[in-house]
């Protein structure tokens, strides 16, 4: 029998499994084993440990083995292609022994685990059918046979899958009911909503299940679906192989091609798809109507066509033609129809599967078209671990005129929530925060907002919200309502946490109640200068994962436009339309990781950001050497980007990198730093970076009224926006200006 794949809401999947256990009996339900195999790197590490080789030596050897999870390379292949591995083997007997033993062990089972979703249900206790074992970490019995062997033993495999889309739909419906009082029952939704089909026709399908890829959106624009059957067809057609039939389907829908129904007997079967054979069910129906197959025979035909086994196909063709001739069909025509059906059947998709997914696609399109705020809030909640997707949905909200409000301890929940036509950022989505800490901050607020930082620190549990969590809240702007000077709270985080721990201990000992409810003394914070605009955004980037409240390049927008420098979104669209393009982009560097090629040359993967998006580019050795220190995170640069289409993704190579200041003609000779006598010279000197070209003049205001001293510190300093922001945040620094 075939296995059963069933999708459930991911948050309630465990309920289904408990139900199955209770219904059929705990001794008749089990999970299925999987085995982890020793692959090239893993076997080297395990054998190296047994041979008592040093970790750095084994680690260095492992790094010489290419890592490609999609197509793992074997150890013999790695040795044959990597001269350094051969050299190490020939030079040192212990390495030769390591490689010899590892090649013998590679591919053997290393450990047992459980199948991600697979389970079996028996009609009798499973220990009568298959061997079982119990993992100490699991309450479930687990089969000692893998999924292939449990099927051979006569059991049916059930895949209970957690599907995020179902959870998003449930969450969105709950948000709509709570915020608008509208009770939506998706199971009773009519399939003719005008707004939903308008959204699909425009391919406005970011976040719409199964329909959001670039290629799918291009097809939707041409198809302009106006009925549910069109959605089913697109779900089935947009796959390797059947994709060739998208154009005929669209052309026939709009009368640009004449449908060919092959024979009047099967016209009713093919009418819905304009004569294009799309579904496996159509193959079975054709065999029934044209050749008198039973349903069981038709299913065997479907399987034979899918597997393309020649002997079986010859046998089926004879049966098909004979049955068709018996119904009055011309023999040559019957053979032609069989060949055509066989060609399509190899790519045929199960319509019942496509229809179920099309229904989910329609439901998500309906919610996005009619309740976009709640839909996007729900979607962002269940993608909060994926920064790239969060950024994409934030951009989508912005495009639709929906504001994404910054996180705030007095308004945010742990999840993303609708708020007066906007979306309030969820606290649990912040870096280094954690759901428990986010829920604690939101729960402790209840109906009484935090009044100030003292009130906040008195009420939170410092063991739940630690110092890193507090710094994240500050950097993300979540505490702005209590203290607008983020630098002040950030610099005093240790003091605040110490005070919070003392207050928590006092509460636990009942000290306040003994004092008749007396308030603890105010927490004293040392003064600090505010962060500059760029430093504020840099800290926000670290806490949120992308620029939320603004972008460091916003102030240069007009100048960049005059220089014909493209934005990332414009460049991405150009590459997708043309298949490739080259352009200058203005960006800030957000990440930089250097690697070495097999030949030993340096290259890097560098992450860039502009006001319209984020992307990663590969930087090869010549460009990397020429760029020097321009690729440090926080630097603003002009990148000459070469883009090409790789499937549905845009791959980018940085052909050249230039300083943004230089490109704009704003490189200054130097800077004047104005400060008062409270400036710590030691702290000031520690922050000065000697890897640039700027000169610095320090103008120091003395305590004596009206007296200043001016010091020239020389040149060679780096006063990039990030470094200038760090200097400006020092206590005593009043201003930094170009000279």
XYZ file of C-alpha atoms in Angstrom:
739
model
C 0.000 0.000 0.000
C 1.100 3.604 -0.439
C 2.111 5.540 2.656
C -0.058 8.324 4.060
C 1.280 11.894 4.197
C -0.948 14.145 6.302
C -0.264 17.791 7.199
C -1.289 19.196 10.574
C -0.861 22.522 12.333
C 2.715 22.368 13.607
C 1.800 23.543 17.117
C -0.788 20.777 17.594
C 0.892 17.864 15.828
C 1.715 16.252 19.180
C -2.013 16.177 20.013
C -2.646 14.080 16.889
C 0.101 11.624 17.842
C -1.285 11.301 21.398
C -4.760 10.730 19.941
C -3.490 7.943 17.674
C -1.704 6.305 20.625
C -4.845 6.431 22.739
C -7.160 5.230 19.956
C -5.129 2.257 18.691
C -3.099 1.411 21.818
C 0.382 2.479 22.941
C 1.766 -0.970 22.008
C 0.473 -0.650 18.419
C 1.904 2.775 17.534
C 5.614 3.465 17.045
C 7.998 5.892 15.463
C 10.360 4.718 12.723
C 14.110 4.493 13.104
C 16.626 6.298 10.901
C 20.371 5.737 10.925
C 23.034 8.402 10.753
C 25.945 7.286 8.586
C 29.627 8.065 8.975
C 30.375 10.594 6.259
C 33.824 11.824 5.265
C 34.404 14.556 7.862
C 32.592 12.732 10.692
C 34.583 9.517 10.232
C 37.877 11.447 10.233
C 36.953 13.138 13.527
C 35.831 9.884 15.190
C 38.851 7.858 14.065
C 41.228 10.723 14.877
C 39.863 10.820 18.429
C 40.390 7.050 18.859
C 43.947 7.353 17.496
C 44.511 10.146 20.073
C 45.518 12.648 17.427
C 45.402 16.328 18.393
C 42.124 18.129 17.687
C 43.745 20.996 15.664
C 45.492 18.484 13.371
C 42.312 16.468 12.710
C 40.283 19.657 12.295
C 42.755 20.947 9.701
C 42.490 17.669 7.755
C 38.666 17.757 7.938
C 38.602 21.259 6.486
C 40.412 19.932 3.409
C 37.356 17.739 2.677
C 34.776 19.796 0.690
C 31.453 20.194 2.525
C 28.371 19.822 0.315
C 25.317 18.453 2.205
C 23.246 18.261 -0.998
C 25.819 16.017 -2.698
C 28.263 14.680 -0.071
C 31.752 13.887 -1.331
C 33.347 10.567 -0.313
C 36.741 10.340 1.363
C 38.446 8.639 -1.638
C 37.092 11.427 -3.887
C 38.369 14.078 -1.457
C 41.844 12.494 -1.324
C 42.017 12.220 -5.120
C 41.059 15.903 -5.610
C 43.028 17.520 -2.765
C 46.864 17.559 -3.093
C 47.277 18.754 0.525
C 45.543 15.616 1.823
C 47.833 13.457 -0.324
C 50.865 15.369 0.952
C 49.816 14.939 4.596
C 49.216 11.193 4.006
C 52.619 10.660 2.372
C 54.473 12.762 4.924
C 53.106 11.346 8.195
C 52.382 7.634 8.858
C 49.711 8.450 11.477
C 47.718 10.485 8.932
C 48.070 7.627 6.424
C 46.667 5.229 9.048
C 43.834 7.675 9.846
C 42.837 7.863 6.166
C 43.153 4.092 5.662
C 40.897 3.197 8.623
C 38.438 6.029 7.851
C 37.922 4.809 4.271
C 37.020 1.334 5.591
C 34.504 2.751 8.091
C 32.967 5.443 5.880
C 29.310 4.752 5.112
C 28.692 2.567 8.177
C 25.877 3.466 10.566
C 27.088 5.778 13.314
C 23.991 6.279 15.446
C 20.236 5.681 15.558
C 17.688 8.467 15.412
C 13.981 8.799 14.678
C 12.306 9.646 11.377
C 11.197 13.289 11.339
C 7.525 12.438 10.765
C 7.174 8.714 10.065
C 5.067 6.446 12.261
C 3.472 3.018 11.959
C 0.118 1.818 13.323
C -0.441 -1.937 13.684
C -3.568 -4.073 13.981
C -1.853 -6.021 16.795
C 1.019 -5.329 19.231
C 3.959 -4.256 17.094
C 6.459 -6.546 18.831
C 4.664 -9.405 17.069
C 5.555 -7.861 13.691
C 8.843 -5.959 13.964
C 11.687 -5.621 16.474
C 11.385 -2.527 18.693
C 13.650 -0.511 20.922
C 13.079 2.401 23.269
C 15.185 5.540 23.153
C 15.748 6.811 26.719
C 14.919 10.344 25.493
C 11.567 9.314 24.015
C 8.330 7.995 25.525
C 7.578 6.244 22.231
C 8.683 2.792 21.111
C 10.754 2.928 17.913
C 10.976 0.260 15.218
C 14.407 -1.281 14.624
C 13.480 -1.575 10.942
C 13.804 1.545 8.769
C 10.884 2.808 6.682
C 11.575 0.514 3.741
C 11.721 -2.576 5.931
C 8.598 -1.745 7.984
C 6.655 -1.564 4.713
C 8.145 -4.917 3.639
C 7.013 -6.324 7.012
C 3.424 -5.406 6.089
C 2.985 -2.153 7.982
C 1.641 1.101 6.529
C 3.784 4.223 7.079
C 2.052 7.410 8.182
C 3.851 10.742 7.900
C 2.330 13.161 10.401
C 3.851 16.415 9.162
C 3.731 19.786 10.876
C 2.851 22.396 8.238
C 3.580 25.984 9.215
C 0.966 27.387 6.809
C -1.866 25.714 8.749
C -0.551 27.309 11.956
C -0.293 30.730 10.257
C -3.907 30.460 9.030
C -5.163 29.550 12.503
C -3.200 32.426 14.073
C -4.430 34.969 11.494
C -8.068 33.921 11.980
C -7.651 34.291 15.775
C -6.107 37.783 15.359
C -8.974 38.872 13.069
C -11.561 37.667 15.573
C -9.847 39.349 18.516
C -9.145 42.650 16.762
C -12.160 43.044 14.471
C -14.772 40.706 15.938
C -15.037 38.875 12.590
C -15.344 35.098 12.894
C -13.936 33.432 9.747
C -14.510 29.722 9.157
C -12.036 28.845 6.409
C -13.665 25.456 5.828
C -16.865 27.216 4.715
C -15.203 29.937 2.649
C -16.630 30.427 -0.865
C -14.064 29.945 -3.632
C -15.063 33.001 -5.683
C -13.659 35.953 -3.711
C -12.944 38.759 -6.198
C -10.128 40.369 -4.181
C -8.310 37.035 -3.871
C -8.259 36.461 -7.632
C -7.200 40.086 -8.259
C -4.270 39.530 -5.876
C -3.333 36.310 -7.707
C -3.664 37.944 -11.148
C -1.220 40.673 -10.045
C 1.070 37.945 -8.634
C 1.067 39.791 -5.314
C 1.841 36.452 -3.687
C 4.671 37.014 -1.204
C 3.642 34.783 1.704
C 0.984 32.901 -0.286
C 1.431 29.141 0.081
C 2.970 27.410 -2.987
C 2.613 30.548 -5.148
C 5.384 32.888 -3.972
C 8.436 31.828 -6.012
C 9.642 34.202 -8.739
C 8.894 31.800 -11.603
C 5.448 30.988 -10.244
C 4.639 34.693 -9.981
C 5.653 35.247 -13.600
C 3.327 32.399 -14.641
C 0.467 33.797 -12.535
C 0.790 37.192 -14.232
C 0.277 35.516 -17.598
C -2.426 33.101 -16.445
C -4.477 35.650 -14.429
C -6.388 32.876 -12.575
C -10.110 33.525 -12.191
C -11.319 30.141 -10.912
C -10.198 27.624 -8.321
C -9.336 25.043 -11.012
C -6.627 27.401 -12.316
C -4.915 27.367 -8.907
C -5.025 23.549 -8.781
C -3.504 23.394 -12.272
C -0.663 25.799 -11.386
C 0.203 23.871 -8.211
C 0.438 20.679 -10.298
C 2.214 22.202 -13.322
C 4.909 24.278 -11.624
C 7.393 21.409 -11.223
C 10.287 20.080 -13.306
C 8.862 18.270 -16.335
C 5.197 19.354 -16.362
C 6.371 22.991 -16.395
C 6.570 22.689 -20.204
C 2.760 22.475 -20.226
C 2.218 25.865 -18.533
C 2.353 27.760 -21.846
C -0.133 25.453 -23.660
C -2.510 25.657 -20.668
C -2.403 29.492 -20.629
C -2.612 29.803 -24.436
C -5.609 27.481 -24.630
C -7.357 29.260 -21.755
C -7.221 32.520 -23.741
C -7.960 30.988 -27.158
C -4.442 31.413 -28.547
C -4.275 27.655 -29.177
C -7.029 25.192 -30.024
C -7.504 22.463 -27.371
C -6.978 18.898 -28.622
C -9.198 16.462 -26.708
C -7.789 13.428 -28.589
C -11.158 11.620 -28.803
C -14.817 12.530 -28.090
C -15.015 9.803 -25.416
C -12.419 11.539 -23.233
C -13.308 15.184 -23.973
C -15.273 15.533 -20.674
C -12.179 14.327 -18.765
C -9.808 16.856 -20.437
C -12.175 19.826 -20.803
C -11.276 21.326 -17.404
C -7.579 21.477 -18.395
C -8.133 22.498 -22.057
C -6.927 19.138 -23.372
C -3.651 19.204 -21.381
C -3.152 15.998 -19.369
C -2.036 17.277 -15.965
C -3.287 14.853 -13.305
C -2.753 11.168 -12.587
C -6.503 10.854 -12.071
C -7.015 11.926 -15.711
C -4.733 9.096 -16.863
C -6.813 6.590 -14.885
C -10.118 8.043 -16.145
C -8.922 7.933 -19.767
C -8.033 4.244 -19.370
C -11.479 3.577 -17.880
C -13.502 5.478 -20.489
C -11.488 4.656 -23.597
C -10.315 1.110 -22.881
C -12.661 -0.279 -20.252
C -10.071 -0.552 -17.455
C -11.285 -1.207 -13.925
C -10.075 1.276 -11.266
C -7.559 -1.275 -10.003
C -6.203 -1.875 -13.513
C -6.070 1.882 -14.159
C -3.968 2.376 -11.026
C -1.519 -0.306 -12.205
C -1.323 1.513 -15.562
C -0.576 4.791 -13.776
C 2.249 3.173 -11.806
C 3.712 1.496 -14.897
C 3.715 4.791 -16.816
C 5.328 6.592 -13.899
C 8.142 4.011 -13.605
C 8.568 3.563 -17.412
C 9.398 -0.165 -17.170
C 9.494 -1.256 -20.844
C 8.208 -4.833 -20.440
C 5.293 -3.643 -18.328
C 4.602 -0.742 -20.725
C 4.470 -3.089 -23.749
C 2.006 -5.287 -21.892
C -0.123 -2.287 -20.902
C -0.089 -0.849 -24.425
C -1.491 -4.101 -25.862
C -4.232 -4.113 -23.206
C -5.022 -0.399 -23.734
C -5.255 -0.619 -27.546
C -7.284 -3.836 -27.438
C -9.794 -2.292 -25.000
C -10.075 0.919 -27.058
C -10.647 -0.999 -30.320
C -13.378 -2.922 -28.523
C -15.078 0.437 -27.891
C -14.896 1.414 -31.548
C -11.690 3.483 -31.489
C -9.344 3.241 -34.491
C -6.314 1.071 -33.624
C -3.734 3.612 -34.833
C -5.534 6.391 -32.949
C -5.636 4.268 -29.784
C -1.864 3.614 -30.022
C -1.231 7.360 -30.551
C -3.352 8.243 -27.508
C -1.484 5.635 -25.407
C 1.902 7.132 -26.365
C 0.671 10.643 -25.594
C -0.871 9.623 -22.273
C 2.335 7.745 -21.350
C 4.399 10.874 -22.053
C 2.206 13.040 -19.826
C 1.752 10.364 -17.147
C 5.468 10.378 -16.351
C 5.024 13.928 -15.079
C 1.418 13.619 -13.917
C 0.631 14.972 -10.485
C -1.918 13.673 -8.024
C -4.911 16.025 -8.357
C -6.234 15.350 -4.855
C -2.860 16.482 -3.482
C -2.756 19.541 -5.766
C -6.346 20.468 -4.826
C -5.585 20.314 -1.087
C -2.539 22.548 -1.534
C -4.481 24.846 -3.867
C -7.093 25.257 -1.130
C -4.383 26.353 1.315
C -3.021 28.698 -1.360
C -6.498 30.196 -1.810
C -7.012 30.574 1.962
C -3.687 32.410 2.375
C -4.464 34.593 -0.674
C -7.919 35.366 0.776
C -6.502 36.460 4.135
C -3.740 38.511 2.521
C -6.196 40.226 0.149
C -8.876 40.942 2.773
C -7.008 41.113 6.106
C -3.354 41.892 5.240
C -2.337 43.275 8.660
C -3.425 40.180 10.576
C -2.095 37.837 7.883
C 1.360 39.446 7.801
C 1.513 39.597 11.625
C 0.766 35.861 11.806
C 3.248 35.072 9.027
C 6.024 37.088 10.694
C 5.334 35.375 14.025
C 6.009 31.945 12.563
C 9.072 33.085 10.602
C 10.670 35.059 13.424
C 13.684 32.707 13.502
C 14.462 33.535 9.852
C 15.818 37.091 9.624
C 15.811 37.106 5.809
C 12.114 36.211 5.689
C 11.262 38.695 8.447
C 12.946 41.428 6.447
C 11.102 40.362 3.288
C 7.724 40.505 5.081
C 8.603 43.869 6.676
C 9.344 45.195 3.169
C 6.083 43.663 1.908
C 4.148 45.434 4.673
C 5.866 48.725 3.821
C 4.996 48.267 0.128
C 1.347 47.817 1.065
C 1.374 50.940 3.248
C 1.332 48.984 6.525
C 3.726 50.380 9.127
C 5.872 47.963 11.127
C 6.128 49.691 14.503
C 9.355 49.180 16.451
C 9.444 46.875 19.479
C 8.327 48.518 22.735
C 8.122 47.019 26.225
C 4.870 48.942 26.827
C 3.114 47.790 23.646
C 4.771 44.672 22.190
C 3.769 41.100 22.901
C 6.175 38.208 22.408
C 4.635 37.685 18.935
C 3.914 40.168 16.153
C 0.510 41.794 16.713
C -1.828 44.097 14.745
C -2.022 47.560 16.287
C -4.268 50.297 14.857
C -3.752 49.272 11.212
C -0.033 48.603 11.733
C 2.066 45.657 12.929
C 3.840 45.894 16.265
C 7.209 44.123 16.282
C 7.351 41.037 18.534
C 9.857 40.946 21.383
C 10.637 37.248 20.871
C 11.941 38.021 17.368
C 14.856 40.050 18.780
C 18.332 38.501 18.901
C 19.544 37.069 22.247
C 16.083 37.516 23.710
C 14.349 34.163 23.874
C 10.613 33.498 24.090
C 10.583 33.025 27.875
C 12.140 36.470 28.473
C 9.848 38.129 25.890
C 6.712 36.586 27.405
C 7.883 37.569 30.904
C 8.319 41.249 29.914
C 4.877 41.316 28.247
C 3.137 39.419 31.083
C 4.675 41.535 33.847
C 3.346 44.668 32.142
C -0.236 43.363 32.260
C -2.505 46.437 32.208
C -0.034 48.743 33.960
C 2.625 50.153 31.598
C 6.181 50.483 32.844
C 6.626 54.086 34.072
C 10.404 54.448 33.789
C 13.605 52.408 33.874
C 13.497 52.153 37.670
C 9.964 50.742 37.535
C 10.992 48.335 34.755
C 14.000 46.998 36.662
C 11.928 46.622 39.843
C 9.258 44.564 38.097
C 11.215 42.215 35.834
C 12.904 39.014 37.007
C 16.637 39.446 36.246
C 17.044 35.663 36.149
C 14.596 35.477 33.226
C 15.704 38.642 31.416
C 19.495 38.707 31.670
C 22.028 41.394 30.791
C 22.205 40.356 27.111
C 18.423 40.498 26.858
C 18.409 43.993 28.401
C 21.094 45.185 25.954
C 19.063 43.756 23.068
C 15.945 45.658 24.209
C 17.999 48.867 24.389
C 19.670 48.402 20.981
C 16.327 47.590 19.303
C 14.690 50.721 20.752
C 12.231 48.713 22.879
C 13.039 50.859 25.943
C 12.841 54.257 24.202
C 9.517 55.026 25.915
C 11.252 54.725 29.308
C 14.630 56.292 28.453
C 15.283 57.845 25.021
C 19.078 57.885 25.524
C 19.869 54.330 24.456
C 23.607 54.774 25.034
C 22.977 55.627 28.692
C 21.056 52.429 29.416
C 23.464 50.301 27.363
C 26.509 51.675 29.207
C 24.819 51.088 32.584
C 23.404 47.619 31.844
C 25.643 45.941 34.443
C 24.597 48.458 37.129
C 20.921 48.006 36.291
C 21.106 44.204 36.410
C 22.968 44.269 39.738
C 20.265 46.529 41.187
C 17.520 44.319 39.756
C 19.069 41.214 41.356
C 19.306 42.992 44.715
C 15.666 44.081 44.461
C 14.601 40.528 43.520
C 16.440 39.127 46.552
C 14.789 41.751 48.772
C 11.364 40.776 47.426
C 12.086 37.098 48.041
C 13.067 37.826 51.639
C 9.973 40.000 52.205
C 12.086 43.035 53.126
C 9.838 45.598 51.439
C 6.700 44.397 53.214
C 8.464 44.625 56.569
C 9.283 48.253 55.794
C 5.621 49.013 55.234
C 5.820 49.141 51.417
C 8.691 51.627 51.263
C 10.072 52.149 47.765
C 13.702 51.127 47.137
C 16.169 53.909 46.422
C 16.524 55.156 42.837
C 19.103 53.446 40.627
C 21.942 55.882 39.904
C 23.251 55.861 36.316
C 26.464 57.469 35.122
C 25.913 60.084 32.373
C 26.695 59.120 28.754
C 26.503 60.934 25.429
C 23.789 59.775 23.025
C 24.603 57.529 20.080
C 24.773 59.181 16.689
C 22.335 58.244 13.924
C 24.671 55.694 12.320
C 25.630 54.062 15.633
C 21.948 53.834 16.608
C 21.159 52.046 13.347
C 24.206 49.778 13.669
C 23.121 48.678 17.150
C 19.571 48.176 15.842
C 20.920 45.981 13.044
C 22.629 43.750 15.603
C 19.477 43.412 17.720
C 16.843 43.053 14.983
C 18.854 41.497 12.152
C 18.055 44.294 9.687
C 17.585 48.064 9.711
C 14.059 48.677 10.988
C 13.646 52.385 11.770
C 15.833 53.750 8.981
C 18.996 53.085 6.991
C 22.461 54.694 7.146
C 22.206 55.504 3.424
C 18.906 57.404 3.679
C 20.698 60.764 3.936
C 22.524 60.078 0.640
C 19.416 59.126 -1.396
C 19.310 62.279 -3.542
C 23.048 62.293 -4.310
C 23.034 58.582 -5.196
C 20.093 59.054 -7.549
C 21.972 61.814 -9.410
C 24.932 59.459 -9.900
C 22.639 56.808 -11.449
C 23.444 54.319 -8.673
C 20.775 51.618 -8.513
C 19.022 50.298 -5.447
C 19.163 46.565 -4.736
C 15.460 46.036 -5.555
C 15.948 47.725 -8.967
C 19.069 45.685 -9.694
C 17.384 42.406 -8.626
C 14.414 43.094 -10.934
C 16.786 43.937 -13.803
C 18.706 40.658 -13.386
C 15.475 38.642 -13.258
C 14.142 40.320 -16.389
C 17.358 40.063 -18.400
C 18.969 36.950 -16.895
C 22.009 39.013 -15.898
C 23.129 42.614 -15.357
C 25.897 44.835 -14.027
C 25.392 48.018 -11.995
C 26.782 50.181 -9.228
C 25.037 49.763 -5.867
C 25.432 51.849 -2.721
C 25.430 49.626 0.386
C 26.572 49.226 3.944
C 28.579 46.127 4.803
C 26.699 43.946 7.316
C 28.837 40.782 7.343
C 32.134 39.531 5.943
C 33.542 35.988 5.978
C 36.805 35.113 4.263
C 37.590 31.657 2.860
C 40.389 29.956 0.925
C 39.872 28.133 -2.365
C 41.418 24.731 -3.140
C 44.233 26.603 -4.878
C 44.871 28.583 -1.688
C 43.495 31.902 -2.956
C 41.493 34.085 -0.603
C 37.879 34.934 -1.384
C 34.976 36.161 0.728
C 31.221 36.086 1.151
C 30.136 39.607 2.096
C 26.657 40.678 3.157
C 25.435 44.092 2.008
C 22.360 46.167 2.806
C 20.628 49.165 1.253
C 17.243 50.772 2.029
C 15.428 48.273 -0.248
C 16.978 44.963 0.745
C 19.879 42.767 1.783
C 22.036 40.468 -0.356
C 25.258 38.476 -0.269
C 28.034 38.763 -2.853
C 31.119 36.681 -3.502
C 34.329 38.734 -3.570
C 37.240 37.056 -5.361
C 40.902 37.462 -4.423
C 41.838 40.374 -6.741
C 38.850 42.489 -5.653
C 39.398 41.465 -2.022
C 43.012 42.629 -2.114
C 42.080 45.938 -3.775
C 39.206 46.617 -1.359
C 41.462 46.467 1.682
C 39.579 47.409 4.833
C 36.499 48.737 2.975
C 34.663 45.447 3.573
C 34.531 45.740 7.362
C 30.962 45.585 8.762
C 29.575 49.093 9.162
C 31.468 50.631 6.222
C 29.455 52.456 3.507
C 30.628 51.509 0.007
C 29.827 51.544 -3.706
C 29.876 48.018 -5.153
C 30.180 47.263 -8.857
C 27.858 44.248 -8.825
C 27.616 41.586 -11.520
C 24.402 39.585 -11.144
C 23.128 36.457 -12.855
C 20.023 34.351 -12.437
C 20.569 30.972 -10.791
C 17.197 29.214 -10.863
C 15.021 31.692 -9.005
C 17.850 33.329 -7.055
C 20.115 36.203 -8.029
C 23.806 35.389 -7.593
C 26.049 38.434 -7.179
C 29.783 38.938 -7.653
C 31.454 42.111 -6.412
C 33.718 43.188 -9.306
C 34.966 46.330 -7.525
C 34.473 48.151 -4.213
C 34.886 51.878 -3.593
C 34.425 54.119 -0.549
C 31.019 55.832 -0.607
C 32.528 59.083 0.681
C 35.075 59.049 -2.140
C 32.407 58.314 -4.760
C 30.311 61.225 -3.506
C 33.353 63.531 -3.451
C 32.940 64.070 0.272
C 36.222 62.713 1.565
C 37.318 65.263 4.080
C 40.835 66.146 5.085
C 39.877 65.563 8.684
C 37.531 66.038 11.609
C 37.246 68.343 14.563
C 36.218 66.699 17.817
C 34.785 69.092 20.423
C 34.736 67.903 24.033
C 34.605 69.203 27.601
C 36.896 68.478 30.555
C 34.954 65.346 31.582
C 36.428 63.505 28.574
C 38.518 60.445 29.537
C 41.673 60.709 27.415
C 42.396 56.969 27.888
C 38.939 55.966 26.606
C 39.246 58.444 23.742
C 42.627 57.046 22.635
C 41.392 53.436 22.826
C 38.634 54.189 20.319
C 40.886 55.967 17.789
C 41.564 53.642 14.843
C 44.905 54.087 13.011
C 43.853 52.486 9.706
C 42.421 55.374 7.724
C 43.396 58.665 6.110
C 41.635 61.315 8.205
C 43.263 63.994 10.342
C 41.849 64.823 13.773
C 41.859 68.110 15.647
C 40.684 67.956 19.268
C 39.115 71.142 20.661
C 38.887 70.704 24.446
C 36.737 73.067 26.542
C 38.338 73.637 29.961
C 36.474 74.173 33.211
C 37.582 77.804 33.194
C 34.770 79.806 31.625
C 35.348 80.483 27.952
C 38.763 78.801 27.746
C 39.540 76.122 25.160
C 42.677 74.280 24.126
C 43.187 72.959 20.594
C 45.311 69.839 19.937
C 46.291 68.529 16.493
C 46.527 64.715 16.716
C 47.901 64.095 13.214
C 46.548 61.927 10.367
C 45.977 58.289 9.465
C 42.791 57.873 11.506
C 39.645 55.991 10.456
C 36.587 58.100 11.176
C 34.016 56.065 9.294
C 30.421 56.688 10.424
C 30.593 53.692 12.780
C 33.862 54.766 14.432
C 32.731 58.397 14.586
C 29.506 57.237 16.282
C 31.514 55.271 18.871
C 33.644 58.347 19.617
C 30.578 60.569 19.851
C 29.021 58.254 22.440
C 31.912 58.834 24.855
C 31.070 60.926 27.941
C 32.428 64.423 27.419
C 32.345 64.417 23.590
C 30.061 67.259 22.468
C 30.251 67.059 18.659
C 32.249 65.780 15.678
C 32.386 67.870 12.487
C 34.230 67.658 9.167
C 36.982 70.190 8.476
